[in-house]
Amino acid sequence: MSIFSGLFRSRDKPTNSTTGSSYRFFFGGTTSGKAVTERSAMQMTAVYSCVRILSEAIAGLPMHLYRYGEGGSKEKAINHPLYFLLHDEPNPEMTSFVFRETLMTHLLLWGNAYAQIIRNGKGEVVALYPLMPNRMTVNRDENGELYYEYQTSQDEAHTMNGSRVRLQPSDVLHVPGLGFDGLVGYSPIAMAKNAIGMAIACEEYGAKFFANGATPGGILEHPGVVKDPERVRESWNSAFGGSSNANKVAVLEEGMKYTPISISPEQAQFLETRKFQINEIARIFRIPPHMIGDLEKSSFSNIEQQSLEFVKYTLDPWVCRWEQSMQRALLSPDEKKDYFFKFNVDGLLRGDYQSRMNGYAVGRQNGWMSANDIRELENLDRIPEEEGGDLYLINGNMTKLKDAGIFAASAQTQEEADETKETQTEPEPEDGRTRFRKKEAL
């Protein structure tokens, strides 16, 4: 029995749907009157763009399994089975890019990403399969131990048997998002449902506005009594309703008059509202507006800085979640001492060509970068060691770092030798002294 069983006994199966691994309370109606779910939200172009940008960014980053070496060095553990699984193919049905893209999409929409860990008889990981977050619950048993319960479906790969399957934490790779209890994350879509619902309402209003011929609603006035008002209404709608009938000229008979009563979209600030909702959705996912097509406040002077901030403040926290979750779930206690996962974001932090070359020049001239270090960062072939590709140089005469003091030491030794020779020289004859004085005078 776990020593923490007594501490967590009160947090067993949650009774309130806003706690634990269930957040059904948040989905459904919004103040705008539109139902918001993870699937309806993806029909919004701004939500789809944000999810796609983050998912493709995480999926496209180079990810490697490293092993600690002597003296604090590190090397790629290409012979470890996990290296191939995460770098190339997590399972026979998908590539590493598709696997990470799928899990990142789940993480952004549901707040959690789950994958089933398939192990062989030795306990080694041989495959990883994504699991749908909306069918997964995380709870504690009577001893306070965590377990995962998954509701299977006919549309999935049959890696499980039974309709409801209980999985141990060692069988699940779980990447949680921002949450309240540290165990499960909560959906950004559910938390921001009112903002997304308003965006859906604005889009629907605009679509209906153009579907009705872009003509404000109004009243048909007749000086007498209309015997069949329904027929008149249908006749008007069939003649002037719809975008295909926009701007047609209406001919009114028997003194009939048309009076518009609706306000225009400009007066209702329709376009401004739609633009604000796009920025609101970008704020939910912490995406710079220029990355989803809003270049209003972007310029050549700040767009590069915004891109760097995207890597630092948006991608880095997600990368940390991935690295630490994989290390916790996929590595054994002994392997955690020697191995670690690492996403390489250096390619996204690279500046323009001139800035990179200036930075390389500073590193090369000050002795902390070799030619091969620079060529590796630029994805170029290495210079053979015998040709000096691994030499570290310093500014000045471009001397080897280990030989930096040789010339100074030799010059000092020569100077001391000259002084010693001068003090030990025997007095010359008078003629010699005279010649010496003349030479000195010259």
Tab-separated table of C-alpha atoms in Angstrom:
chain	number	residue	atom	x	y	z
A	1	MET	CA	0.000	0.000	0.000
A	2	SER	CA	1.277	3.463	-0.867
A	3	ILE	CA	2.373	5.676	2.020
A	4	PHE	CA	0.311	8.461	0.435
A	5	SER	CA	-2.913	6.437	0.361
A	6	GLY	CA	-4.315	8.207	3.399
A	7	LEU	CA	-3.433	11.622	1.983
A	8	PHE	CA	-5.137	11.022	-1.368
A	9	ARG	CA	-8.106	8.963	-0.159
A	10	SER	CA	-10.308	12.060	-0.189
A	11	ARG	CA	-9.432	12.672	-3.839
A	12	ASP	CA	-10.587	9.292	-5.145
A	13	LYS	CA	-13.448	9.439	-7.617
A	14	PRO	CA	-14.482	13.082	-8.053
A	15	THR	CA	-18.100	13.973	-7.368
A	16	ASN	CA	-18.071	17.348	-9.074
A	17	SER	CA	-17.702	17.313	-12.858
A	18	THR	CA	-15.429	20.357	-12.747
A	19	THR	CA	-12.714	18.441	-10.884
A	20	GLY	CA	-10.633	15.381	-11.622
A	21	SER	CA	-10.381	14.244	-15.218
A	22	SER	CA	-13.930	15.258	-16.247
A	23	TYR	CA	-14.928	18.731	-17.352
A	24	ARG	CA	-18.307	18.065	-18.944
A	25	PHE	CA	-19.704	21.067	-17.094
A	26	PHE	CA	-17.755	23.457	-19.260
A	27	PHE	CA	-18.983	22.196	-22.635
A	28	GLY	CA	-22.397	23.055	-24.010
A	29	GLY	CA	-24.166	26.400	-24.200
A	30	THR	CA	-22.419	29.755	-24.002
A	31	THR	CA	-23.562	33.302	-23.341
A	32	SER	CA	-23.681	33.835	-27.124
A	33	GLY	CA	-26.161	30.975	-27.459
A	34	LYS	CA	-23.779	28.795	-29.486
A	35	ALA	CA	-22.666	25.351	-28.359
A	36	VAL	CA	-18.871	25.059	-28.240
A	37	THR	CA	-17.071	21.732	-28.321
A	38	GLU	CA	-13.600	20.790	-29.425
A	39	ARG	CA	-14.977	19.799	-32.853
A	40	SER	CA	-17.186	22.834	-33.433
A	41	ALA	CA	-14.327	25.102	-32.331
A	42	MET	CA	-12.078	23.632	-35.027
A	43	GLN	CA	-14.520	24.983	-37.639
A	44	MET	CA	-13.332	28.462	-36.682
A	45	THR	CA	-10.428	29.443	-38.909
A	46	ALA	CA	-8.574	31.153	-36.047
A	47	VAL	CA	-8.804	28.088	-33.766
A	48	TYR	CA	-7.839	25.754	-36.603
A	49	SER	CA	-4.834	27.941	-37.482
A	50	CYS	CA	-3.587	28.133	-33.887
A	51	VAL	CA	-3.922	24.389	-33.334
A	52	ARG	CA	-2.265	23.605	-36.655
A	53	ILE	CA	0.660	25.988	-36.049
A	54	LEU	CA	1.483	24.570	-32.614
A	55	SER	CA	0.918	20.949	-33.625
A	56	GLU	CA	3.119	21.182	-36.701
A	57	ALA	CA	5.790	23.109	-34.798
A	58	ILE	CA	6.101	20.401	-32.119
A	59	ALA	CA	5.881	17.604	-34.689
A	60	GLY	CA	8.532	19.172	-36.931
A	61	LEU	CA	11.152	19.795	-34.241
A	62	PRO	CA	14.095	17.360	-34.285
A	63	MET	CA	13.807	15.146	-31.194
A	64	HIS	CA	16.586	12.874	-29.983
A	65	LEU	CA	17.362	10.575	-27.088
A	66	TYR	CA	20.724	11.493	-25.550
A	67	ARG	CA	23.064	9.708	-23.204
A	68	TYR	CA	25.304	11.449	-20.687
A	69	GLY	CA	28.998	10.938	-21.372
A	70	GLU	CA	32.164	11.585	-19.417
A	71	GLY	CA	32.940	15.126	-18.329
A	72	GLY	CA	29.377	16.348	-18.803
A	73	SER	CA	29.301	15.596	-22.524
A	74	LYS	CA	26.298	14.082	-24.306
A	75	GLU	CA	25.834	11.847	-27.320
A	76	LYS	CA	22.852	10.560	-29.301
A	77	ALA	CA	21.733	7.141	-28.053
A	78	ILE	CA	20.970	5.827	-31.543
A	79	ASN	CA	21.296	2.207	-30.408
A	80	HIS	CA	18.545	2.538	-27.794
A	81	PRO	CA	15.148	1.141	-28.963
A	82	LEU	CA	13.352	4.332	-27.914
A	83	TYR	CA	15.456	6.415	-30.284
A	84	PHE	CA	13.944	4.776	-33.371
A	85	LEU	CA	10.418	4.808	-31.926
A	86	LEU	CA	10.311	8.531	-31.184
A	87	HIS	CA	12.575	9.733	-33.969
A	88	ASP	CA	11.132	7.622	-36.815
A	89	GLU	CA	8.131	5.330	-36.174
A	90	PRO	CA	6.259	5.078	-32.847
A	91	ASN	CA	4.158	2.289	-34.348
A	92	PRO	CA	3.865	0.525	-37.724
A	93	GLU	CA	0.954	2.770	-38.774
A	94	MET	CA	2.338	6.292	-38.401
A	95	THR	CA	5.490	8.365	-38.540
A	96	SER	CA	6.944	10.336	-35.671
A	97	PHE	CA	5.627	13.574	-37.217
A	98	VAL	CA	2.042	12.295	-37.433
A	99	PHE	CA	2.209	10.788	-33.940
A	100	ARG	CA	3.405	13.992	-32.300
A	101	GLU	CA	1.055	16.139	-34.378
A	102	THR	CA	-1.926	14.016	-33.294
A	103	LEU	CA	-1.018	14.094	-29.604
A	104	MET	CA	-0.330	17.826	-29.689
A	105	THR	CA	-3.743	18.425	-31.282
A	106	HIS	CA	-5.355	16.442	-28.443
A	107	LEU	CA	-3.364	18.452	-25.929
A	108	LEU	CA	-4.531	21.787	-27.367
A	109	LEU	CA	-8.190	20.825	-27.712
A	110	TRP	CA	-8.809	18.579	-24.690
A	111	GLY	CA	-5.938	19.674	-22.444
A	112	ASN	CA	-4.462	16.152	-22.271
A	113	ALA	CA	-2.614	13.811	-24.610
A	114	TYR	CA	-2.577	10.054	-24.043
A	115	ALA	CA	-0.745	7.201	-25.770
A	116	GLN	CA	-0.813	3.522	-24.898
A	117	ILE	CA	2.637	2.045	-24.223
A	118	ILE	CA	3.102	-1.451	-25.685
A	119	ARG	CA	5.913	-3.419	-24.030
A	120	ASN	CA	7.519	-6.766	-24.771
A	121	GLY	CA	8.262	-9.546	-22.292
A	122	LYS	CA	11.405	-7.757	-21.109
A	123	GLY	CA	9.474	-4.599	-20.271
A	124	GLU	CA	10.975	-2.664	-23.204
A	125	VAL	CA	8.795	-0.185	-25.112
A	126	VAL	CA	8.065	-1.498	-28.618
A	127	ALA	CA	5.193	0.752	-29.766
A	128	LEU	CA	3.134	3.831	-28.858
A	129	TYR	CA	-0.507	4.297	-29.959
A	130	PRO	CA	-2.511	7.536	-29.490
A	131	LEU	CA	-5.666	7.359	-27.347
A	132	MET	CA	-8.639	9.730	-27.551
A	133	PRO	CA	-8.714	12.064	-24.511
A	134	ASN	CA	-12.514	12.339	-24.421
A	135	ARG	CA	-12.754	8.614	-23.645
A	136	MET	CA	-10.094	8.560	-20.934
A	137	THR	CA	-10.639	9.138	-17.209
A	138	VAL	CA	-7.966	9.372	-14.518
A	139	ASN	CA	-8.917	8.245	-11.017
A	140	ARG	CA	-7.530	6.705	-7.827
A	141	ASP	CA	-8.358	3.302	-6.406
A	142	GLU	CA	-9.148	2.481	-2.766
A	143	ASN	CA	-5.422	2.555	-1.965
A	144	GLY	CA	-4.926	5.992	-3.481
A	145	GLU	CA	-3.063	4.625	-6.517
A	146	LEU	CA	-3.590	6.233	-9.906
A	147	TYR	CA	-5.197	4.298	-12.743
A	148	TYR	CA	-6.422	5.154	-16.233
A	149	GLU	CA	-9.756	3.892	-17.559
A	150	TYR	CA	-10.385	3.978	-21.293
A	151	GLN	CA	-13.643	3.518	-23.184
A	152	THR	CA	-12.840	1.677	-26.408
A	153	SER	CA	-14.574	2.174	-29.731
A	154	GLN	CA	-15.051	0.210	-32.931
A	155	ASP	CA	-13.292	2.863	-35.002
A	156	GLU	CA	-9.916	2.349	-33.275
A	157	ALA	CA	-7.060	-0.050	-33.803
A	158	HIS	CA	-7.742	-3.146	-31.714
A	159	THR	CA	-4.848	-2.857	-29.296
A	160	MET	CA	-7.198	-3.479	-26.356
A	161	ASN	CA	-9.809	-6.079	-25.488
A	162	GLY	CA	-13.066	-5.115	-23.793
A	163	SER	CA	-15.303	-2.033	-23.805
A	164	ARG	CA	-13.724	-0.403	-20.729
A	165	VAL	CA	-10.075	-1.083	-20.053
A	166	ARG	CA	-8.127	-0.168	-16.920
A	167	LEU	CA	-4.531	0.791	-17.587
A	168	GLN	CA	-1.709	1.254	-15.124
A	169	PRO	CA	0.352	4.490	-15.204
A	170	SER	CA	3.277	2.483	-16.593
A	171	ASP	CA	1.120	1.636	-19.645
A	172	VAL	CA	0.192	5.222	-20.529
A	173	LEU	CA	2.233	8.139	-21.841
A	174	HIS	CA	0.292	11.109	-20.449
A	175	VAL	CA	1.179	14.695	-21.342
A	176	PRO	CA	-1.085	16.953	-19.224
A	177	GLY	CA	-1.783	20.597	-19.928
A	178	LEU	CA	-2.591	23.363	-17.478
A	179	GLY	CA	-4.793	21.950	-14.723
A	180	PHE	CA	-5.967	22.403	-11.156
A	181	ASP	CA	-4.621	19.292	-9.446
A	182	GLY	CA	-1.389	18.494	-11.298
A	183	LEU	CA	-2.815	15.198	-12.598
A	184	VAL	CA	-4.929	16.208	-15.589
A	185	GLY	CA	-5.172	19.330	-17.707
A	186	TYR	CA	-8.249	21.299	-18.687
A	187	SER	CA	-9.269	22.100	-22.229
A	188	PRO	CA	-8.423	25.631	-23.436
A	189	ILE	CA	-11.515	25.367	-25.649
A	190	ALA	CA	-13.727	24.650	-22.631
A	191	MET	CA	-12.197	27.420	-20.538
A	192	ALA	CA	-12.567	30.018	-23.312
A	193	LYS	CA	-15.920	28.787	-24.625
A	194	ASN	CA	-17.601	32.217	-24.410
A	195	ALA	CA	-14.933	33.935	-26.514
A	196	ILE	CA	-15.055	31.166	-29.120
A	197	GLY	CA	-18.869	31.093	-28.996
A	198	MET	CA	-18.987	34.797	-29.762
A	199	ALA	CA	-16.659	34.283	-32.727
A	200	ILE	CA	-18.939	31.508	-34.021
A	201	ALA	CA	-21.979	33.781	-33.600
A	202	CYS	CA	-20.262	36.616	-35.500
A	203	GLU	CA	-19.331	34.282	-38.335
A	204	GLU	CA	-22.855	32.877	-38.522
A	205	TYR	CA	-24.333	36.387	-38.524
A	206	GLY	CA	-22.103	37.393	-41.429
A	207	ALA	CA	-22.976	34.247	-43.379
A	208	LYS	CA	-26.719	34.814	-42.914
A	209	PHE	CA	-26.336	38.484	-43.785
A	210	PHE	CA	-24.936	37.617	-47.199
A	211	ALA	CA	-27.300	34.654	-47.612
A	212	ASN	CA	-30.195	37.130	-47.322
A	213	GLY	CA	-28.858	39.215	-50.177
A	214	ALA	CA	-26.842	41.625	-48.027
A	215	THR	CA	-30.085	43.629	-47.657
A	216	PRO	CA	-31.294	44.801	-44.238
A	217	GLY	CA	-34.642	43.468	-43.092
A	218	GLY	CA	-37.574	45.791	-43.266
A	219	ILE	CA	-41.355	46.289	-43.517
A	220	LEU	CA	-43.602	46.239	-46.598
A	221	GLU	CA	-46.329	48.839	-46.016
A	222	HIS	CA	-49.628	48.782	-47.940
A	223	PRO	CA	-52.192	51.588	-47.776
A	224	GLY	CA	-55.055	49.097	-47.757
A	225	VAL	CA	-55.713	45.660	-46.330
A	226	VAL	CA	-53.562	42.781	-47.592
A	227	LYS	CA	-55.753	39.720	-48.067
A	228	ASP	CA	-52.864	37.200	-48.217
A	229	PRO	CA	-49.750	38.612	-46.415
A	230	GLU	CA	-47.981	35.255	-46.471
A	231	ARG	CA	-48.096	35.155	-50.281
A	232	VAL	CA	-46.719	38.701	-50.485
A	233	ARG	CA	-43.858	37.816	-48.099
A	234	GLU	CA	-42.935	34.679	-50.040
A	235	SER	CA	-43.077	36.561	-53.330
A	236	TRP	CA	-40.747	39.238	-51.952
A	237	ASN	CA	-38.260	36.713	-50.551
A	238	SER	CA	-38.182	34.667	-53.747
A	239	ALA	CA	-37.533	37.773	-55.833
A	240	PHE	CA	-35.000	39.574	-53.613
A	241	GLY	CA	-33.715	37.043	-51.050
A	242	GLY	CA	-30.291	35.397	-51.317
A	243	SER	CA	-26.937	36.750	-52.439
A	244	SER	CA	-27.736	35.939	-56.083
A	245	ASN	CA	-30.611	38.488	-55.985
A	246	ALA	CA	-28.621	41.254	-54.318
A	247	ASN	CA	-28.969	44.804	-55.731
A	248	LYS	CA	-32.043	43.954	-57.833
A	249	VAL	CA	-34.469	46.795	-58.444
A	250	ALA	CA	-37.810	46.289	-56.690
A	251	VAL	CA	-41.078	47.384	-58.351
A	252	LEU	CA	-43.815	48.090	-55.792
A	253	GLU	CA	-47.488	48.318	-56.801
A	254	GLU	CA	-50.702	49.664	-55.275
A	255	GLY	CA	-48.900	52.251	-53.151
A	256	MET	CA	-46.794	49.662	-51.345
A	257	LYS	CA	-43.688	51.020	-49.611
A	258	TYR	CA	-40.564	49.266	-48.240
A	259	THR	CA	-39.065	50.580	-44.966
A	260	PRO	CA	-35.766	49.070	-43.701
A	261	ILE	CA	-35.599	48.722	-39.921
A	262	SER	CA	-32.283	46.915	-39.234
A	263	ILE	CA	-29.017	48.664	-38.524
A	264	SER	CA	-26.108	48.160	-40.890
A	265	PRO	CA	-23.167	45.887	-40.072
A	266	GLU	CA	-20.917	48.959	-39.939
A	267	GLN	CA	-23.119	50.535	-37.259
A	268	ALA	CA	-23.058	47.283	-35.327
A	269	GLN	CA	-19.229	47.241	-35.676
A	270	PHE	CA	-19.472	43.775	-37.150
A	271	LEU	CA	-16.044	43.769	-38.789
A	272	GLU	CA	-14.320	45.186	-35.717
A	273	THR	CA	-15.930	42.526	-33.534
A	274	ARG	CA	-14.779	39.721	-35.811
A	275	LYS	CA	-11.233	41.115	-35.851
A	276	PHE	CA	-11.154	41.373	-32.056
A	277	GLN	CA	-12.352	37.774	-31.675
A	278	ILE	CA	-9.511	36.557	-33.888
A	279	ASN	CA	-7.010	38.264	-31.574
A	280	GLU	CA	-8.886	36.857	-28.580
A	281	ILE	CA	-8.474	33.298	-29.876
A	282	ALA	CA	-4.795	33.934	-30.662
A	283	ARG	CA	-4.417	35.115	-27.051
A	284	ILE	CA	-5.862	31.817	-25.761
A	285	PHE	CA	-3.110	29.818	-27.468
A	286	ARG	CA	-0.456	32.548	-27.072
A	287	ILE	CA	0.099	32.777	-30.833
A	288	PRO	CA	1.450	36.031	-32.360
A	289	PRO	CA	-1.334	37.474	-34.557
A	290	HIS	CA	0.938	37.686	-37.599
A	291	MET	CA	1.252	33.884	-37.611
A	292	ILE	CA	-2.487	33.467	-38.240
A	293	GLY	CA	-2.635	36.131	-40.931
A	294	ASP	CA	-3.206	39.345	-38.932
A	295	LEU	CA	-0.366	41.645	-40.037
A	296	GLU	CA	-1.978	44.897	-38.888
A	297	LYS	CA	0.534	45.519	-36.085
A	298	SER	CA	3.508	43.720	-37.611
A	299	SER	CA	6.404	45.312	-39.477
A	300	PHE	CA	9.872	44.429	-40.696
A	301	SER	CA	11.333	45.830	-37.475
A	302	ASN	CA	9.344	43.694	-35.012
A	303	ILE	CA	8.172	40.553	-36.818
A	304	GLU	CA	11.468	38.713	-36.244
A	305	GLN	CA	11.337	39.549	-32.535
A	306	GLN	CA	7.757	38.273	-32.352
A	307	SER	CA	8.866	35.014	-33.966
A	308	LEU	CA	11.621	34.587	-31.381
A	309	GLU	CA	9.156	35.319	-28.573
A	310	PHE	CA	6.881	32.625	-30.014
A	311	VAL	CA	9.679	30.077	-29.560
A	312	LYS	CA	10.629	31.315	-26.091
A	313	TYR	CA	7.246	31.903	-24.477
A	314	THR	CA	4.914	29.608	-26.462
A	315	LEU	CA	6.869	26.588	-27.675
A	316	ASP	CA	9.317	26.190	-24.787
A	317	PRO	CA	6.666	25.393	-22.125
A	318	TRP	CA	5.084	22.773	-24.412
A	319	VAL	CA	8.497	21.296	-25.209
A	320	CYS	CA	9.231	21.034	-21.476
A	321	ARG	CA	5.956	19.195	-20.865
A	322	TRP	CA	6.744	16.714	-23.635
A	323	GLU	CA	10.344	16.057	-22.563
A	324	GLN	CA	9.574	15.536	-18.899
A	325	SER	CA	6.458	13.424	-19.544
A	326	MET	CA	8.340	11.111	-21.918
A	327	GLN	CA	11.247	10.785	-19.535
A	328	ARG	CA	8.891	9.936	-16.659
A	329	ALA	CA	6.829	7.345	-18.564
A	330	LEU	CA	9.225	5.747	-21.047
A	331	LEU	CA	12.535	5.457	-19.192
A	332	SER	CA	13.197	3.004	-16.380
A	333	PRO	CA	14.523	4.327	-13.040
A	334	ASP	CA	18.056	3.211	-13.966
A	335	GLU	CA	17.846	4.725	-17.456
A	336	LYS	CA	16.734	8.093	-16.082
A	337	LYS	CA	20.223	8.508	-14.613
A	338	ASP	CA	21.923	8.134	-18.000
A	339	TYR	CA	19.396	9.151	-20.681
A	340	PHE	CA	17.237	12.164	-21.465
A	341	PHE	CA	14.987	13.413	-24.291
A	342	LYS	CA	15.637	16.721	-25.989
A	343	PHE	CA	13.838	18.753	-28.659
A	344	ASN	CA	16.162	20.896	-30.752
A	345	VAL	CA	14.706	24.406	-31.158
A	346	ASP	CA	17.959	25.985	-32.337
A	347	GLY	CA	16.746	26.040	-35.925
A	348	LEU	CA	13.767	28.225	-34.960
A	349	LEU	CA	15.985	30.629	-33.026
A	350	ARG	CA	18.343	31.240	-35.939
A	351	GLY	CA	18.482	34.820	-37.153
A	352	ASP	CA	19.110	36.022	-40.696
A	353	TYR	CA	22.257	34.997	-42.564
A	354	GLN	CA	24.288	38.099	-41.729
A	355	SER	CA	23.471	37.911	-38.001
A	356	ARG	CA	24.448	34.231	-37.877
A	357	MET	CA	27.749	34.851	-39.643
A	358	ASN	CA	28.609	37.723	-37.282
A	359	GLY	CA	27.851	35.516	-34.282
A	360	TYR	CA	29.949	32.663	-35.659
A	361	ALA	CA	32.847	35.065	-36.272
A	362	VAL	CA	32.802	36.188	-32.635
A	363	GLY	CA	32.758	32.591	-31.393
A	364	ARG	CA	35.502	31.530	-33.811
A	365	GLN	CA	37.826	34.429	-32.997
A	366	ASN	CA	37.438	34.045	-29.254
A	367	GLY	CA	38.204	30.354	-29.121
A	368	TRP	CA	34.897	28.788	-28.052
A	369	MET	CA	33.769	27.564	-31.493
A	370	SER	CA	35.632	25.478	-34.044
A	371	ALA	CA	35.030	25.313	-37.791
A	372	ASN	CA	33.197	22.025	-37.356
A	373	ASP	CA	31.010	23.438	-34.567
A	374	ILE	CA	29.859	26.146	-36.971
A	375	ARG	CA	29.412	23.768	-39.893
A	376	GLU	CA	27.235	21.454	-37.810
A	377	LEU	CA	24.940	24.347	-36.909
A	378	GLU	CA	24.683	25.217	-40.610
A	379	ASN	CA	24.078	21.561	-41.556
A	380	LEU	CA	27.326	21.322	-43.545
A	381	ASP	CA	29.783	18.444	-43.781
A	382	ARG	CA	32.584	18.332	-41.217
A	383	ILE	CA	36.174	19.238	-42.098
A	384	PRO	CA	38.526	16.294	-41.404
A	385	GLU	CA	40.411	16.543	-38.139
A	386	GLU	CA	43.783	16.362	-39.883
A	387	GLU	CA	42.842	19.490	-41.854
A	388	GLY	CA	42.168	21.497	-38.692
A	389	GLY	CA	38.377	21.305	-38.556
A	390	ASP	CA	38.341	20.783	-34.772
A	391	LEU	CA	40.929	23.405	-33.863
A	392	TYR	CA	40.005	26.199	-31.463
A	393	LEU	CA	41.653	29.511	-32.330
A	394	ILE	CA	41.943	32.913	-30.689
A	395	ASN	CA	41.966	36.375	-32.161
A	396	GLY	CA	45.234	37.990	-33.243
A	397	ASN	CA	47.512	35.643	-35.110
A	398	MET	CA	44.855	32.885	-35.059
A	399	THR	CA	47.097	30.771	-32.842
A	400	LYS	CA	45.994	27.436	-31.443
A	401	LEU	CA	44.428	27.868	-28.044
A	402	LYS	CA	46.920	25.479	-26.414
A	403	ASP	CA	49.862	27.439	-27.968
A	404	ALA	CA	48.585	30.877	-26.974
A	405	GLY	CA	51.499	31.579	-24.575
A	406	ILE	CA	54.371	29.963	-26.501
A	407	PHE	CA	55.580	33.051	-28.381
A	408	ALA	CA	55.288	35.320	-25.359
A	409	ALA	CA	57.259	32.831	-23.259
A	410	SER	CA	59.975	32.458	-25.910
A	411	ALA	CA	60.298	36.247	-26.291
A	412	GLN	CA	60.657	36.690	-22.540
A	413	THR	CA	63.297	33.943	-22.376
A	414	GLN	CA	65.278	35.602	-25.174
A	415	GLU	CA	65.150	38.983	-23.419
A	416	GLU	CA	66.416	37.478	-20.151
A	417	ALA	CA	69.223	35.750	-22.042
A	418	ASP	CA	70.299	39.035	-23.655
A	419	GLU	CA	70.366	40.791	-20.273
A	420	THR	CA	72.489	37.998	-18.786
A	421	LYS	CA	74.922	38.125	-21.695
A	422	GLU	CA	75.272	41.886	-21.390
A	423	THR	CA	76.122	41.748	-17.673
A	424	GLN	CA	78.655	38.968	-18.189
A	425	THR	CA	80.537	40.613	-21.127
A	426	GLU	CA	84.259	41.258	-20.434
A	427	PRO	CA	85.560	44.894	-20.846
A	428	GLU	CA	86.952	45.388	-24.298
A	429	PRO	CA	90.208	47.176	-25.113
A	430	GLU	CA	90.229	50.917	-25.378
A	431	ASP	CA	89.774	50.879	-29.089
A	432	GLY	CA	86.831	48.535	-28.626
A	433	ARG	CA	85.251	50.779	-26.054
A	434	THR	CA	85.700	53.730	-28.358
A	435	ARG	CA	84.071	51.861	-31.204
A	436	PHE	CA	81.197	50.887	-28.892
A	437	ARG	CA	80.633	54.499	-27.863
A	438	LYS	CA	80.681	55.649	-31.449
A	439	LYS	CA	78.172	52.979	-32.417
A	440	GLU	CA	76.013	53.932	-29.454
A	441	ALA	CA	76.210	57.596	-30.436
A	442	LEU	CA	75.173	56.763	-33.954
